[in-house]
Tab-separated table of C-alpha atoms in Angstrom:
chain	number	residue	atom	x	y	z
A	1	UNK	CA	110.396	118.761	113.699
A	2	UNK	CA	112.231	116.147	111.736
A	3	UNK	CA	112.270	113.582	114.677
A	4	UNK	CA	108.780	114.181	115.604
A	5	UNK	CA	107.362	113.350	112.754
A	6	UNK	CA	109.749	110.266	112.125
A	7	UNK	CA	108.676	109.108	116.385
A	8	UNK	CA	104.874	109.813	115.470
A	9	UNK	CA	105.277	107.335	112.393
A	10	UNK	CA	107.074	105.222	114.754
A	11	UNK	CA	104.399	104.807	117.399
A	12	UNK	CA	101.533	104.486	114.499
A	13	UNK	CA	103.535	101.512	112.969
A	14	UNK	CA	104.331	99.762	116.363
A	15	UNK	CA	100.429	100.997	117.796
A	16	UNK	CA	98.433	99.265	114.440
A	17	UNK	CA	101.343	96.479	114.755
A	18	UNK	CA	99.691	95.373	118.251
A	19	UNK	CA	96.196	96.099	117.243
A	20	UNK	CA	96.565	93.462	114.235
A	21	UNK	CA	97.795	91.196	116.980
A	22	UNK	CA	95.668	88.715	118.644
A	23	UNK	CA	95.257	86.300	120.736
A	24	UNK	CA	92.708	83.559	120.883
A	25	UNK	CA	91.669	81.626	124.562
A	26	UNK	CA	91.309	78.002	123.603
A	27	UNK	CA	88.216	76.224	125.226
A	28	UNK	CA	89.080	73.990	127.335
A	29	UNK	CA	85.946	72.111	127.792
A	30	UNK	CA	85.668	71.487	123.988
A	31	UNK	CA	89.264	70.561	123.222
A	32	UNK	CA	91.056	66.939	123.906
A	33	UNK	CA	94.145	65.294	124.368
A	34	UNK	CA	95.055	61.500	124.332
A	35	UNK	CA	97.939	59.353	124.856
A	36	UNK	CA	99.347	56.490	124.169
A	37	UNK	CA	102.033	55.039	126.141
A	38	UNK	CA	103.563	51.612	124.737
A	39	UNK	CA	105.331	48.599	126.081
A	40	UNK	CA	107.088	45.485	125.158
A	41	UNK	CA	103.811	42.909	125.759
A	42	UNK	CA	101.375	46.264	124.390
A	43	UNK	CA	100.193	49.719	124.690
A	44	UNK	CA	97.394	51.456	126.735
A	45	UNK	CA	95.704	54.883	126.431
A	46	UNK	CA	93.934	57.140	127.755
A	47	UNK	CA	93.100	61.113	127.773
A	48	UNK	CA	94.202	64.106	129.534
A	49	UNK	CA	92.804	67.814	130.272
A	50	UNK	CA	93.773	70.963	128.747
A	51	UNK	CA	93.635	73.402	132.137
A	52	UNK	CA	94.243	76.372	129.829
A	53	UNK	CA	95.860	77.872	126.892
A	54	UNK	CA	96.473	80.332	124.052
A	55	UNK	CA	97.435	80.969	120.681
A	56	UNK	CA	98.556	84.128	119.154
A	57	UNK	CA	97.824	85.438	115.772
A	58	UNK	CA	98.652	88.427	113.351
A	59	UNK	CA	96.185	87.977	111.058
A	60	UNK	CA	95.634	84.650	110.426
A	61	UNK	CA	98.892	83.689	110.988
A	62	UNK	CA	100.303	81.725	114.417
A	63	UNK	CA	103.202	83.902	116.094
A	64	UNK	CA	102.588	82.155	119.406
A	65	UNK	CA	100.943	80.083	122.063
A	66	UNK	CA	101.298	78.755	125.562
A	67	UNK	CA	99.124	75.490	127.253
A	68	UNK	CA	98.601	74.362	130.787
A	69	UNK	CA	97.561	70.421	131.505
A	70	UNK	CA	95.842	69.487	134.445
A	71	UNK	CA	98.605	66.453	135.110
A	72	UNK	CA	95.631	65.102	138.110
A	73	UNK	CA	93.301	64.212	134.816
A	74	UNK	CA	95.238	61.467	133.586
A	75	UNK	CA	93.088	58.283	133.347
A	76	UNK	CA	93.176	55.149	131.164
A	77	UNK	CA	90.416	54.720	128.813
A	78	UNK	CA	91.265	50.924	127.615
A	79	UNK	CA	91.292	49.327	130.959
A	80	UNK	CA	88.354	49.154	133.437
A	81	UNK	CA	87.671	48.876	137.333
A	82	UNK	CA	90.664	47.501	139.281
A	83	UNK	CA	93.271	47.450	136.607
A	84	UNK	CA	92.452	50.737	135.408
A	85	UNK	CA	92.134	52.052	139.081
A	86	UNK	CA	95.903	50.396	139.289
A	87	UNK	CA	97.135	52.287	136.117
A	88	UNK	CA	96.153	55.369	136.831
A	89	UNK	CA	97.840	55.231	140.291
A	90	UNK	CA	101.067	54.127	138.905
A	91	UNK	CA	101.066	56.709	136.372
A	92	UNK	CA	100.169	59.601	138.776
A	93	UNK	CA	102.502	58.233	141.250
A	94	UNK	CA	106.238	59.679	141.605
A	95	UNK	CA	107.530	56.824	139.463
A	96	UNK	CA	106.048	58.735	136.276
A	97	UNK	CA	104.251	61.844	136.611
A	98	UNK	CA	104.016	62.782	140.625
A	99	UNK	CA	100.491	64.712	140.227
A	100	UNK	CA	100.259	65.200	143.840
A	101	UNK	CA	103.674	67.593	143.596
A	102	UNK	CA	103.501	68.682	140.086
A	103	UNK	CA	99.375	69.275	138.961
A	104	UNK	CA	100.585	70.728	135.881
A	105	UNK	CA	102.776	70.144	133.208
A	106	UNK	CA	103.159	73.729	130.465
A	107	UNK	CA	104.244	74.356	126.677
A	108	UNK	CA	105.140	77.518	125.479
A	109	UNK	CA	106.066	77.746	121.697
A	110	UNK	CA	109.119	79.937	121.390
A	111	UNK	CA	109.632	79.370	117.840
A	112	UNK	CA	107.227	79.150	114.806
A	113	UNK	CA	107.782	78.004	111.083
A	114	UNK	CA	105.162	78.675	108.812
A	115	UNK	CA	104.983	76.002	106.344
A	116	UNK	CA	101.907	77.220	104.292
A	117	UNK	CA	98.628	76.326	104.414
A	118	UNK	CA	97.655	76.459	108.081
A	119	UNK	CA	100.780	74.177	108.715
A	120	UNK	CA	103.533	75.445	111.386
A	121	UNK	CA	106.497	73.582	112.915
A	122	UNK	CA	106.835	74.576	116.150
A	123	UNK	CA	109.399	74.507	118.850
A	124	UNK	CA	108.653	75.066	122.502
A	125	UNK	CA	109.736	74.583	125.846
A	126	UNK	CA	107.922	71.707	127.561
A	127	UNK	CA	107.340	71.627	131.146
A	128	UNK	CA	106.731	68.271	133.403
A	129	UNK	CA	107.699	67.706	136.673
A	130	UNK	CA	109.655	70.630	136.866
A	131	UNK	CA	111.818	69.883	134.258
A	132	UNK	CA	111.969	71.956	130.986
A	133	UNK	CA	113.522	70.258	127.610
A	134	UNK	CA	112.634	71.446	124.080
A	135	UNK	CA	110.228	69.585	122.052
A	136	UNK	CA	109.411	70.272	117.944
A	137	UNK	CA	106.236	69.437	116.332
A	138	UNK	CA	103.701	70.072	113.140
A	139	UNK	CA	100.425	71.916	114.411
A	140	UNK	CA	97.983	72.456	111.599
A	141	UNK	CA	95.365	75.207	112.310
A	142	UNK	CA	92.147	75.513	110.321
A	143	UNK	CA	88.925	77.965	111.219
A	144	UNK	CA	88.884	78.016	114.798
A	145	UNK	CA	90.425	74.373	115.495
A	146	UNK	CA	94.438	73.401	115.566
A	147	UNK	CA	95.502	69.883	115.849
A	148	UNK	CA	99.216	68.028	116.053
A	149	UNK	CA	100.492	64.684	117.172
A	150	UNK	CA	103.680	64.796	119.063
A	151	UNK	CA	105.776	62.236	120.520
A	152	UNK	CA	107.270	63.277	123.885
A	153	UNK	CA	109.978	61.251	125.377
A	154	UNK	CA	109.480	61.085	128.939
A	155	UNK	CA	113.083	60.396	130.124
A	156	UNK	CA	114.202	63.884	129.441
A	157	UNK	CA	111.584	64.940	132.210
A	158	UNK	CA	113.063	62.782	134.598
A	159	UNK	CA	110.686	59.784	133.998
A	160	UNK	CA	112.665	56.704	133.734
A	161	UNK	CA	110.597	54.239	135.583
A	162	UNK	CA	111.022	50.983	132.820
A	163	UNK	CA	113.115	52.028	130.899
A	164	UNK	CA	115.352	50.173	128.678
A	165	UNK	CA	117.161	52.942	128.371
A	166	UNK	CA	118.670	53.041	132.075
A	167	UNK	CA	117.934	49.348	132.952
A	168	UNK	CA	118.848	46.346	131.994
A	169	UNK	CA	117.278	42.903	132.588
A	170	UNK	CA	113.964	44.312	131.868
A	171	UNK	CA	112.824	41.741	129.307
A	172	UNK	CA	108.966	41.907	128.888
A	173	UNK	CA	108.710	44.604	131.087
A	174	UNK	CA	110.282	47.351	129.397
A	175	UNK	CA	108.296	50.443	129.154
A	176	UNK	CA	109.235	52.724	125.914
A	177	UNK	CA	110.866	56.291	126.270
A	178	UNK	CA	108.226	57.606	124.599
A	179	UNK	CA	104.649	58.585	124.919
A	180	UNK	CA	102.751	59.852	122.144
A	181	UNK	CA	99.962	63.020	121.997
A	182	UNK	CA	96.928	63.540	119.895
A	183	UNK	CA	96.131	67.620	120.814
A	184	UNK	CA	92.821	68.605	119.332
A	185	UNK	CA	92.370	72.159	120.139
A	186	UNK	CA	88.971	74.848	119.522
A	187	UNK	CA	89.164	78.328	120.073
């Protein structure tokens, strides 16, 4: 009668652990992403789209989350017409992202720091072009909104079109290793 009582407790605690559980769909229609991708001579930018994602709660507190980007979205916002129509290309072809193979690039956060105050450092495993490296960053929620800005660096993915890095005699041309992200999320 003992263990009954003691397994009944059990499932009430782990039952009204899940129920406080939650997770929250993140529109993505009203959320945004931008990048910035610099070079020797300069930098452009531009924006990408959030295909889906999640993040999980208990209470008000993040335990989780996982994104999907819609790689095909990329596009250059500070170049017009032919250049722009160039850039994108480039960037979409296999020397940096290959959209037409890989549509999507993921994050799932496997590990979460609460830092007070709606603040988190996160670590998850990042996704692009097949290729999965961790990446850490701050993500500060407030209301129904959660916001970070990350620097990825794209040579761990396989990207090393430019690089300094891997080749020499470059000069001008150098592209750097990293891009950064400005992730504005609702939810």
């Amino acid at each position: 009668m003992k263990n009954l009582k003691t397994i009944a407790i059990a499932l009430l605690m782990a039952v009204s652990t899940i129920a406080s559980a939650q997770m929250k769909k993140v529109d993505a229609s009203k959320s945004s992403i931008t990048w910035i991708g610099k070079k020797v001579t300069g930098q452009h930018s531009g924006t990408i789209n959030l295909k889906e994602g999640s993040l999980n709660f208990k209470g008000k507190k993040l335990t989780g989350g996982s994104f999907v980007v819609n790689m095909t979205s990329l596009n250059t916002t500070d170049l017009s017409g032919e250049y722009q129509e160039k850039l994108n290309g480039h960037l979409k072809d296999d020397d940096f992202f290959g959209t037409e193979k890989y549509p999507t690039s993921k994050l799932v956060f496997k590990k979460i720091a609460d830092k007070g105050n709606g603040v988190y450092n996160v670590t998850g495993d990042l996704t692009i072009k097949d290729v999965t490296a961790p990446i850490n960053f701050v993500l500060t929620v407030k209301g129904a909104t959660a916001s970070t800005s990350l620097k990825i660096d794209r040579t761990k993915f396989g990207i090393k079109y430019g690089s300094g890095s891997f080749f020499d005699s470059l000069g001008d041309r150098a592209i750097a290793d990293e891009f950064e992200l400005n992730v504005n999320l609702q939810f």
